[in-house]
CSV table of C-alpha atoms in Angstrom, one decimal:
chain,number,residue,atom,x,y,z
A,5,MET,CA,12.8,-2.4,-23.7
A,6,THR,CA,13.7,-1.7,-20.3
A,7,VAL,CA,11.4,-2.9,-17.4
A,8,ILE,CA,11.5,-1.1,-14.3
A,9,VAL,CA,10.4,-3.1,-11.4
A,10,LEU,CA,9.3,-0.9,-8.5
A,11,ASP,CA,7.9,-2.8,-5.3
A,12,ASN,CA,6.4,0.7,-3.7
A,13,GLY,CA,6.0,-0.6,-0.2
A,14,GLY,CA,4.7,2.0,2.7
A,15,GLY,CA,8.2,1.3,4.5
A,16,GLN,CA,10.9,0.7,1.6
A,17,ILE,CA,10.8,1.0,-1.9
A,18,LYS,CA,12.7,-1.8,-3.8
A,19,ALA,CA,13.6,-0.9,-7.3
A,20,GLY,CA,15.6,-2.4,-10.2
A,21,ILE,CA,15.4,-3.8,-13.6
A,22,GLY,CA,13.3,-6.7,-14.6
A,23,GLY,CA,15.2,-10.0,-15.1
A,24,ASP,CA,17.8,-9.3,-12.5
A,25,ARG,CA,17.8,-11.3,-9.2
A,26,ASP,CA,18.0,-8.7,-6.8
A,27,PRO,CA,17.0,-4.8,-6.8
A,28,LEU,CA,19.6,-2.2,-7.8
A,29,THR,CA,18.6,-0.1,-4.5
A,30,ILE,CA,16.3,-0.2,-1.6
A,31,ILE,CA,15.5,3.2,0.2
A,32,PRO,CA,12.8,4.3,2.7
A,33,ASN,CA,9.7,5.5,1.3
A,34,CYS,CA,9.9,8.8,3.2
A,35,THR,CA,11.8,12.2,3.7
A,36,ALA,CA,13.6,13.0,7.0
A,37,ARG,CA,14.9,16.2,8.2
A,38,PRO,CA,17.4,16.2,10.8
A,39,ILE,CA,17.1,19.1,13.2
A,40,SER,CA,20.5,20.3,11.9
A,41,SER,CA,19.3,20.5,8.5
A,42,LYS,CA,16.9,22.7,6.8
A,43,LYS,CA,16.6,20.6,3.8
A,44,PRO,CA,14.9,17.1,3.8
A,45,LEU,CA,17.1,13.8,3.1
A,46,ILE,CA,15.9,11.4,0.3
A,47,GLY,CA,16.9,8.0,-0.5
A,48,PRO,CA,20.4,6.6,-0.1
A,49,SER,CA,21.3,9.5,2.4
A,50,LEU,CA,19.0,8.4,4.8
A,51,LEU,CA,20.9,5.3,5.2
A,52,SER,CA,24.5,6.7,5.2
A,53,PRO,CA,26.5,5.6,8.2
A,54,LEU,CA,27.4,9.2,8.8
A,55,THR,CA,23.8,10.7,8.7
A,56,ASP,CA,22.8,11.5,12.1
A,57,LEU,CA,18.8,11.1,12.2
A,58,THR,CA,18.0,11.9,15.7
A,59,SER,CA,14.8,13.4,16.2
A,60,ALA,CA,14.5,13.8,12.5
A,61,THR,CA,10.9,14.8,11.1
A,62,LEU,CA,9.6,12.3,8.9
A,63,ARG,CA,7.0,12.6,6.2
A,64,ARG,CA,5.7,9.4,4.3
A,65,PRO,CA,3.6,9.6,1.2
A,66,ILE,CA,1.7,6.3,2.2
A,67,ASP,CA,-0.2,5.9,5.4
A,68,ARG,CA,-1.9,2.9,6.4
A,69,GLY,CA,-0.8,1.1,3.1
A,70,TYR,CA,-2.6,3.8,1.0
A,71,LEU,CA,-1.2,6.8,-1.0
A,72,ILE,CA,-2.2,10.0,0.5
A,73,ASN,CA,0.8,12.3,-0.7
A,74,PRO,CA,1.2,12.1,-4.5
A,75,ASP,CA,3.5,15.3,-4.6
A,76,LEU,CA,6.0,13.6,-2.1
A,77,GLN,CA,5.7,10.2,-3.9
A,78,SER,CA,6.7,11.9,-7.0
A,79,THR,CA,9.7,13.7,-5.3
A,80,ILE,CA,10.9,10.6,-4.0
A,81,TRP,CA,10.3,8.5,-7.3
A,82,ALA,CA,12.3,11.3,-9.4
A,83,HIS,CA,15.3,11.3,-6.9
A,84,LEU,CA,15.2,7.3,-7.3
A,85,PHE,CA,15.0,7.5,-10.9
A,86,SER,CA,17.8,10.0,-11.4
A,87,THR,CA,19.9,8.0,-9.0
A,88,LEU,CA,19.4,4.7,-11.3
A,89,HIS,CA,19.8,6.8,-14.4
A,90,VAL,CA,16.5,5.7,-15.5
A,91,THR,CA,14.7,7.1,-18.5
A,92,PRO,CA,10.9,6.6,-17.7
A,93,SER,CA,9.9,7.5,-21.6
A,94,LEU,CA,11.9,4.6,-22.8
A,95,SER,CA,10.9,2.4,-20.3
A,96,SER,CA,8.1,0.2,-18.9
A,97,LEU,CA,7.1,-0.1,-15.1
A,98,LEU,CA,5.8,-2.8,-12.9
A,99,LEU,CA,4.4,-1.3,-10.0
A,100,THR,CA,3.0,-3.2,-7.0
A,101,GLU,CA,0.2,-1.9,-4.9
A,102,PRO,CA,-2.0,-3.1,-1.9
A,103,LEU,CA,-4.8,-5.3,-2.4
A,104,PHE,CA,-8.2,-3.5,-2.7
A,105,ASN,CA,-6.6,-0.2,-3.3
A,106,LEU,CA,-8.7,2.9,-3.5
A,107,PRO,CA,-9.8,4.3,-6.8
A,108,SER,CA,-8.6,7.5,-5.9
A,109,ALA,CA,-5.1,6.1,-5.1
A,110,GLN,CA,-5.2,4.3,-8.3
A,111,ARG,CA,-5.8,7.5,-10.1
A,112,SER,CA,-3.0,9.0,-8.4
A,113,PHE,CA,-0.4,6.3,-9.3
A,114,ASP,CA,-1.6,6.4,-12.8
A,115,GLU,CA,-1.2,10.1,-13.1
A,116,LEU,CA,2.3,9.8,-11.8
A,117,VAL,CA,3.3,6.9,-14.2
A,118,PHE,CA,1.9,8.2,-17.4
A,119,GLU,CA,1.3,12.0,-16.9
A,120,GLU,CA,4.3,13.1,-14.7
A,121,PHE,CA,6.9,10.4,-15.7
A,122,GLY,CA,5.9,9.5,-18.9
A,123,PHE,CA,6.4,5.7,-18.9
A,124,ARG,CA,5.4,3.8,-22.1
A,125,ARG,CA,3.8,0.9,-20.4
A,126,LEU,CA,2.4,0.1,-17.0
A,127,TYR,CA,1.6,-3.2,-15.4
A,128,VAL,CA,0.2,-3.3,-11.6
A,129,ALA,CA,0.6,-6.2,-9.4
A,130,ASN,CA,-0.2,-7.0,-6.0
A,131,ALA,CA,2.6,-8.8,-3.5
A,132,ALA,CA,0.7,-12.1,-3.2
A,133,GLU,CA,0.4,-12.9,-6.9
A,134,LEU,CA,4.2,-12.1,-7.2
A,135,VAL,CA,5.2,-14.1,-4.0
A,136,HIS,CA,3.3,-17.1,-5.4
A,137,LEU,CA,4.6,-16.8,-8.7
A,138,TYR,CA,8.3,-16.6,-7.4
A,139,GLU,CA,8.0,-19.5,-5.0
A,140,ALA,CA,6.5,-21.7,-7.8
A,141,SER,CA,9.3,-21.1,-10.1
A,142,ARG,CA,11.9,-21.6,-7.4
A,143,LYS,CA,10.8,-25.0,-6.2
A,144,PRO,CA,9.0,-26.3,-9.6
A,145,TYR,CA,8.3,-29.8,-8.0
A,146,GLY,CA,6.9,-28.5,-5.0
A,147,VAL,CA,3.1,-28.1,-3.5
A,148,VAL,CA,2.8,-24.5,-4.8
A,149,SER,CA,4.0,-25.2,-8.2
A,150,LYS,CA,2.2,-28.7,-8.6
A,151,ARG,CA,-1.0,-27.7,-7.3
A,152,GLU,CA,-0.9,-24.0,-8.5
A,153,CYS,CA,-2.2,-22.9,-5.1
A,154,SER,CA,-0.9,-21.1,-2.0
A,155,LEU,CA,-1.9,-18.9,1.0
A,156,VAL,CA,0.5,-16.1,1.1
A,157,VAL,CA,0.8,-14.3,4.4
A,158,ASP,CA,2.3,-11.0,4.0
A,159,CYS,CA,3.3,-9.1,7.0
A,160,GLY,CA,4.3,-5.7,5.9
A,161,PHE,CA,4.8,-2.2,7.0
A,162,SER,CA,1.3,-1.1,7.2
A,163,PHE,CA,-1.0,-4.2,7.7
A,164,THR,CA,-0.9,-7.9,7.3
A,165,HIS,CA,-2.7,-9.9,4.8
A,166,CYS,CA,-3.6,-13.5,4.6
A,167,VAL,CA,-4.1,-14.2,0.7
A,168,PRO,CA,-5.4,-17.4,-1.1
A,169,VAL,CA,-3.9,-17.5,-4.4
A,170,PHE,CA,-5.0,-19.9,-7.2
A,171,GLN,CA,-3.4,-20.4,-10.6
A,172,ASN,CA,-1.6,-17.3,-9.8
A,173,PHE,CA,-5.0,-15.2,-9.3
A,174,VAL,CA,-5.8,-13.7,-5.8
A,175,VAL,CA,-9.2,-15.3,-4.4
A,176,ASN,CA,-10.5,-12.0,-3.6
A,177,TYR,CA,-13.4,-13.1,-1.3
A,178,GLY,CA,-11.1,-15.2,0.7
A,179,VAL,CA,-8.7,-12.4,1.6
A,180,LYS,CA,-8.2,-11.3,5.3
A,181,ARG,CA,-6.5,-8.3,6.7
A,182,MET,CA,-5.1,-7.2,10.1
A,183,ASP,CA,-4.8,-3.7,10.5
A,184,LEU,CA,-1.4,-4.4,12.1
A,185,GLY,CA,2.1,-4.2,10.9
A,186,GLY,CA,5.8,-3.5,11.3
A,187,LYS,CA,4.9,0.3,11.7
A,188,ALA,CA,2.5,-0.6,14.7
A,189,LEU,CA,4.9,-2.8,16.2
A,190,SER,CA,7.6,-0.1,16.1
A,191,ASN,CA,4.9,2.5,17.6
A,192,TYR,CA,4.3,0.1,20.4
A,193,LEU,CA,8.1,-0.4,21.3
A,194,LYS,CA,8.3,3.4,21.2
A,195,GLU,CA,5.8,3.6,23.9
A,196,LEU,CA,7.2,0.9,26.2
A,197,ILE,CA,10.9,2.4,25.8
A,198,SER,CA,9.6,5.8,26.7
A,199,TYR,CA,7.3,4.6,29.6
A,200,ARG,CA,10.2,2.7,31.1
A,201,SER,CA,13.3,4.3,30.1
A,202,VAL,CA,14.0,7.4,27.7
A,203,ASN,CA,11.9,9.5,25.4
A,204,VAL,CA,12.1,7.7,21.9
A,205,MET,CA,8.8,8.7,20.3
A,206,ASP,CA,10.4,10.7,17.6
A,207,GLU,CA,13.0,8.4,16.7
A,208,SER,CA,11.4,6.2,14.3
A,209,PHE,CA,14.8,5.0,12.6
A,210,LEU,CA,16.3,4.3,15.7
A,211,VAL,CA,13.5,2.2,17.2
A,212,ASP,CA,13.1,0.4,14.0
A,213,HIS,CA,17.0,-0.8,14.4
A,214,VAL,CA,16.0,-1.9,18.0
A,215,LYS,CA,13.1,-4.1,16.8
A,216,GLU,CA,15.2,-5.9,14.2
A,217,LYS,CA,18.1,-6.7,16.3
A,218,LEU,CA,16.4,-7.4,19.6
A,219,CYS,CA,13.1,-8.5,19.5
A,220,PHE,CA,11.8,-12.1,18.8
A,221,VAL,CA,8.7,-14.1,19.4
A,222,SER,CA,8.2,-16.2,22.2
A,223,LEU,CA,7.2,-19.6,22.2
A,224,ASP,CA,6.1,-19.8,25.9
A,225,VAL,CA,4.8,-16.2,26.9
A,226,GLN,CA,3.7,-17.0,30.4
A,227,ARG,CA,7.0,-18.8,31.3
A,228,ASP,CA,9.1,-16.0,29.5
A,229,LEU,CA,7.2,-13.3,31.5
A,230,ILE,CA,8.4,-15.0,35.0
A,231,VAL,CA,11.7,-15.2,33.7
A,232,ALA,CA,11.8,-11.6,32.8
A,233,ARG,CA,11.0,-10.7,36.5
A,234,LYS,CA,14.1,-11.8,37.8
A,235,ARG,CA,16.7,-9.0,38.6
A,236,GLY,CA,20.4,-8.8,37.5
A,237,TYR,CA,22.5,-10.9,35.1
A,238,ASP,CA,19.9,-13.8,35.9
A,239,ASN,CA,17.6,-12.0,33.7
A,240,ILE,CA,18.6,-13.8,30.4
A,241,PHE,CA,16.5,-11.3,28.2
A,242,LYS,CA,18.1,-8.3,29.7
A,243,CYS,CA,20.2,-6.6,27.2
A,244,THR,CA,21.6,-2.9,26.9
A,245,TYR,CA,20.9,-0.8,23.5
A,246,VAL,CA,23.6,2.6,23.1
A,247,LEU,CA,21.8,5.5,21.8
A,248,PRO,CA,23.6,7.8,19.3
A,249,ASP,CA,25.4,10.5,21.1
A,250,GLY,CA,25.8,12.5,17.7
A,251,VAL,CA,29.5,13.2,18.0
A,252,THR,CA,31.2,9.7,18.4
A,253,TYR,CA,28.3,7.5,17.2
A,254,THR,CA,25.7,8.7,14.8
A,255,LYS,CA,23.9,5.5,15.0
A,256,GLY,CA,22.7,3.2,17.8
A,257,PHE,CA,24.0,-0.1,18.5
A,258,VAL,CA,23.5,-3.0,20.7
A,259,LYS,CA,26.1,-2.7,23.4
A,260,ASP,CA,27.0,-6.5,23.9
A,261,PRO,CA,25.6,-8.9,21.1
A,262,ALA,CA,26.7,-12.1,23.4
A,263,GLU,CA,24.3,-10.6,26.1
A,264,ALA,CA,21.5,-10.1,23.7
A,265,ASP,CA,21.7,-13.6,22.4
A,266,ARG,CA,21.5,-15.3,26.0
A,267,TYR,CA,17.8,-16.1,25.7
A,268,LEU,CA,18.5,-18.8,23.2
A,269,THR,CA,19.5,-20.9,25.9
A,270,LEU,CA,15.9,-21.0,27.0
A,271,TYR,CA,15.3,-23.1,23.8
A,272,ASP,CA,16.8,-26.6,23.4
A,273,GLY,CA,18.2,-27.1,20.1
A,274,ALA,CA,17.3,-23.6,18.9
A,275,THR,CA,19.8,-22.0,16.7
A,276,GLY,CA,18.7,-18.4,17.0
A,277,ARG,CA,20.0,-15.9,14.3
A,278,HIS,CA,22.4,-17.2,11.6
A,279,THR,CA,26.0,-17.5,12.8
A,280,GLU,CA,27.0,-15.1,10.2
A,281,GLU,CA,24.9,-12.4,11.4
A,282,MET,CA,25.9,-13.1,15.2
A,283,GLU,CA,29.7,-12.8,13.8
A,284,THR,CA,28.8,-9.6,12.0
A,285,ASP,CA,27.1,-8.1,14.9
A,286,GLN,CA,30.2,-9.0,17.3
A,287,GLN,CA,32.6,-7.4,14.9
A,288,GLU,CA,30.4,-4.2,14.7
A,289,HIS,CA,30.4,-4.2,18.5
A,290,GLU,CA,34.1,-4.6,18.7
A,291,GLU,CA,34.9,-1.8,16.1
A,292,LYS,CA,32.5,0.5,18.1
A,293,HIS,CA,34.4,0.0,21.1
A,294,GLU,CA,37.7,0.6,20.4
A,295,ASN,CA,37.4,3.8,22.4
A,296,LYS,CA,35.5,2.1,25.0
A,297,ASN,CA,37.5,3.2,28.1
A,298,LYS,CA,37.5,6.7,27.0
A,299,ILE,CA,33.8,7.0,26.8
A,300,ASP,CA,31.0,6.6,29.6
A,301,LEU,CA,28.4,5.0,27.6
A,302,THR,CA,26.2,4.5,30.7
A,303,LYS,CA,24.4,8.0,30.5
A,304,ASN,CA,23.3,7.6,27.0
A,305,GLU,CA,21.8,3.7,27.0
A,306,PHE,CA,18.6,1.9,27.9
A,307,SER,CA,17.8,-1.9,28.7
A,308,LEU,CA,15.2,-3.9,27.4
A,309,THR,CA,13.8,-7.0,29.1
A,310,ASN,CA,10.1,-8.3,28.3
A,311,GLU,CA,9.6,-5.7,25.5
A,312,ARG,CA,11.8,-8.1,23.5
A,313,PHE,CA,9.0,-10.6,23.2
A,314,LEU,CA,6.1,-8.6,23.9
A,315,VAL,CA,6.3,-6.3,20.7
A,316,PRO,CA,6.1,-9.3,18.3
A,317,GLU,CA,3.4,-10.8,20.7
A,318,MET,CA,0.9,-8.1,19.1
A,319,ILE,CA,0.8,-10.2,15.8
A,320,PHE,CA,-0.4,-13.3,17.6
A,321,ARG,CA,-2.5,-11.7,20.6
A,322,PRO,CA,-3.7,-8.1,19.5
A,323,ALA,CA,-6.7,-8.5,21.7
A,324,ASP,CA,-4.5,-8.8,24.7
A,325,LEU,CA,-3.2,-5.1,24.1
A,326,GLY,CA,-6.7,-3.8,23.5
A,327,MET,CA,-7.0,-4.0,19.7
A,328,ASN,CA,-10.3,-5.3,18.3
A,329,GLN,CA,-8.6,-7.9,16.0
A,330,ALA,CA,-8.2,-11.5,15.5
A,331,GLY,CA,-4.5,-13.0,15.9
A,332,LEU,CA,-2.6,-14.1,12.8
A,333,ALA,CA,-3.4,-18.0,13.2
A,334,GLU,CA,-7.4,-17.2,13.3
A,335,CYS,CA,-7.1,-14.6,10.5
A,336,ILE,CA,-5.4,-17.5,8.6
A,337,VAL,CA,-8.3,-19.9,9.3
A,338,ARG,CA,-10.8,-17.4,8.3
A,339,ALA,CA,-9.0,-17.0,5.1
A,340,VAL,CA,-8.9,-20.8,4.2
A,341,ASN,CA,-12.6,-21.2,5.3
A,342,SER,CA,-13.9,-18.4,3.0
A,343,CYS,CA,-12.6,-20.6,0.0
A,344,HIS,CA,-13.9,-23.8,-1.8
A,345,PRO,CA,-13.7,-27.1,0.8
A,346,TYR,CA,-11.6,-28.6,-2.3
A,347,LEU,CA,-9.1,-25.9,-1.5
A,348,GLN,CA,-8.8,-25.9,2.0
A,349,PRO,CA,-6.3,-28.8,2.5
A,350,VAL,CA,-4.0,-27.6,-0.3
A,351,LEU,CA,-3.8,-24.0,1.5
A,352,TYR,CA,-3.1,-25.2,4.7
A,353,GLU,CA,-0.1,-27.3,3.2
A,354,SER,CA,1.3,-24.3,1.2
A,355,ILE,CA,1.4,-21.3,3.6
A,356,ILE,CA,4.0,-18.7,2.5
A,357,LEU,CA,5.4,-16.3,4.9
A,358,THR,CA,6.7,-13.0,3.5
A,359,GLY,CA,7.2,-9.3,4.6
A,360,GLY,CA,9.8,-7.9,7.0
A,361,SER,CA,7.9,-8.7,10.3
A,362,THR,CA,8.1,-12.6,9.5
A,363,LEU,CA,12.0,-12.0,10.3
A,364,PHE,CA,11.5,-12.4,14.0
A,365,PRO,CA,13.2,-15.3,15.2
A,366,ARG,CA,10.7,-18.2,15.6
A,367,PHE,CA,8.1,-16.8,14.1
A,368,ALA,CA,7.1,-19.6,11.6
A,369,GLU,CA,7.6,-22.0,14.7
A,370,ARG,CA,5.1,-20.1,17.0
A,371,LEU,CA,2.7,-19.4,14.1
A,372,GLU,CA,2.6,-23.5,13.5
A,373,ARG,CA,2.0,-24.0,17.3
A,374,GLU,CA,-0.9,-21.5,17.2
A,375,LEU,CA,-2.2,-22.9,14.0
A,376,ARG,CA,-2.3,-26.4,14.4
A,377,PRO,CA,-5.2,-26.9,17.1
A,378,LEU,CA,-7.2,-24.6,14.8
A,379,VAL,CA,-7.0,-26.8,11.7
A,380,PRO,CA,-8.8,-30.2,11.3
A,381,ASP,CA,-6.6,-33.2,12.3
A,382,ASN,CA,-6.6,-34.8,8.9
A,383,TYR,CA,-5.1,-31.6,7.2
A,384,GLN,CA,-1.4,-31.0,7.1
A,385,VAL,CA,0.0,-28.0,8.0
A,386,LYS,CA,3.0,-26.6,6.2
A,387,ILE,CA,4.6,-23.0,6.8
A,388,SER,CA,7.5,-22.0,4.6
A,389,THR,CA,9.6,-18.8,5.0
A,390,GLN,CA,11.0,-17.2,1.8
A,391,GLU,CA,14.7,-17.0,1.4
A,392,ASP,CA,14.5,-13.3,1.7
A,393,PRO,CA,10.8,-12.2,2.9
A,394,ILE,CA,11.9,-8.6,2.1
A,395,LEU,CA,12.8,-9.2,-1.5
A,396,GLY,CA,10.5,-11.8,-2.4
A,397,VAL,CA,7.8,-9.6,-4.0
A,398,TRP,CA,10.4,-7.7,-5.9
A,399,ARG,CA,11.9,-11.1,-7.2
A,400,GLY,CA,8.5,-12.1,-8.4
A,401,GLY,CA,8.0,-9.1,-10.2
A,402,SER,CA,11.6,-9.3,-11.8
A,403,LEU,CA,10.6,-12.7,-12.9
A,404,LEU,CA,7.5,-11.5,-14.4
A,405,ALA,CA,8.8,-8.6,-16.1
A,406,SER,CA,11.3,-11.0,-18.1
A,407,SER,CA,8.3,-12.8,-19.5
A,408,PRO,CA,8.2,-12.8,-23.4
A,409,ASP,CA,4.4,-12.1,-22.7
A,410,PHE,CA,4.9,-9.2,-20.1
A,411,GLU,CA,4.2,-6.5,-23.1
A,412,THR,CA,1.0,-7.9,-24.0
A,413,MET,CA,-0.4,-7.7,-20.4
A,414,CYS,CA,0.7,-4.0,-19.9
A,415,VAL,CA,-1.4,-0.7,-20.4
A,416,THR,CA,0.1,1.3,-22.7
A,417,LYS,CA,0.2,5.3,-22.4
A,418,ALA,CA,-1.8,5.6,-25.5
A,419,GLU,CA,-4.4,3.2,-24.1
A,420,TYR,CA,-4.2,5.5,-20.7
A,421,GLU,CA,-4.8,8.6,-22.9
A,422,GLU,CA,-7.5,7.2,-24.6
A,423,LEU,CA,-9.8,5.1,-22.2
A,424,GLY,CA,-8.8,6.6,-18.8
A,425,SER,CA,-7.5,5.1,-15.6
A,426,PHE,CA,-10.8,3.3,-14.7
A,427,ARG,CA,-11.0,1.5,-17.9
A,428,CYS,CA,-7.3,0.6,-18.1
A,429,ARG,CA,-7.6,-0.8,-14.5
A,430,LYS,CA,-9.8,-3.4,-15.4
A,431,ARG,CA,-7.0,-5.0,-17.6
A,432,PHE,CA,-5.1,-6.3,-14.1
A,433,PHE,CA,-8.3,-8.0,-12.7
A,434,HIS,CA,-7.7,-6.6,-9.0
């Protein structure tokens, strides 16, 4: 029987077949209605290079990590399953949901799965368990596999979790959460750009692209703030982003990738982004500038300087920006200290980073610098980043879905109809 693995995140949905290495599709978990259209766009059409999403109106079924609009989620799923040619009545579903999900949201998901789409079986997992499972299988002789213990730091779209995992079960009383994720970072970047340059408060997709391409984690914020005050070309953080004009370009892009990477010279021995990614950016830059001499780009662009590192700084210093939240390093310490003393040294030695917000350059290095002074000297601190932090959860789900015991772990449609959502949910130990 086919098992559909659905990593249903607040920002993106990763969907595919259990046993595969990669998902079949990754789509935004939202609908968007451009100004020029009366009908909202769903799924792959949102990612088309020909689609102009300038000032598009977004609707998301998930807010702050929790399902608030089941009807919209149903519409997105229906489009997704038809695109993948999936027959739910002949399939099982492995679904991810956030830790400590609200009972009302759980019931809504169960109703969608069994009543609306008619899946035969359901297994509900959380991100941390799947990441732990995948890392243990990927490194069978590593600390995570040998000790059966890890601390998963999941910096997602809606919030950030620090989750102790022992023998593939979440240690619930040790979980700590920051109400800060990729969406909050994008919103902060929107405010900075809108205040200093041009109004982009309605440009969610564009600002996400700016954040992913140009933001980085600073290793010395005070020094970088001084450097950022310099004017002209001496300011190595300064770079220019070109806005779409709706005619020649429907997507924004970095005007000069080489200029954007000048900040790398501040860090001795730093490699920055992978060479392949930089070469790809340069190729895109050259292709989009074939008609450069014919187009005046200066009227449709803005520059970034210290915004590039101040936005990711929220994760490490949220209090500096008026948020009543502990920074990520302190959040990790609190999570570890909540666990048994015998587990604490192992957890510090097996920290796994996952989630899109961990992709900022130098994220792991900065976190280790922040964490080391807070950890006892006789404990080792080892931080590992997944080979693909965005797909780590889905790959763990794919691995679990292909195990011979998977069907016995699931709740069947008949059990759901007989016992109801609440009693069936006890099967998953959440």
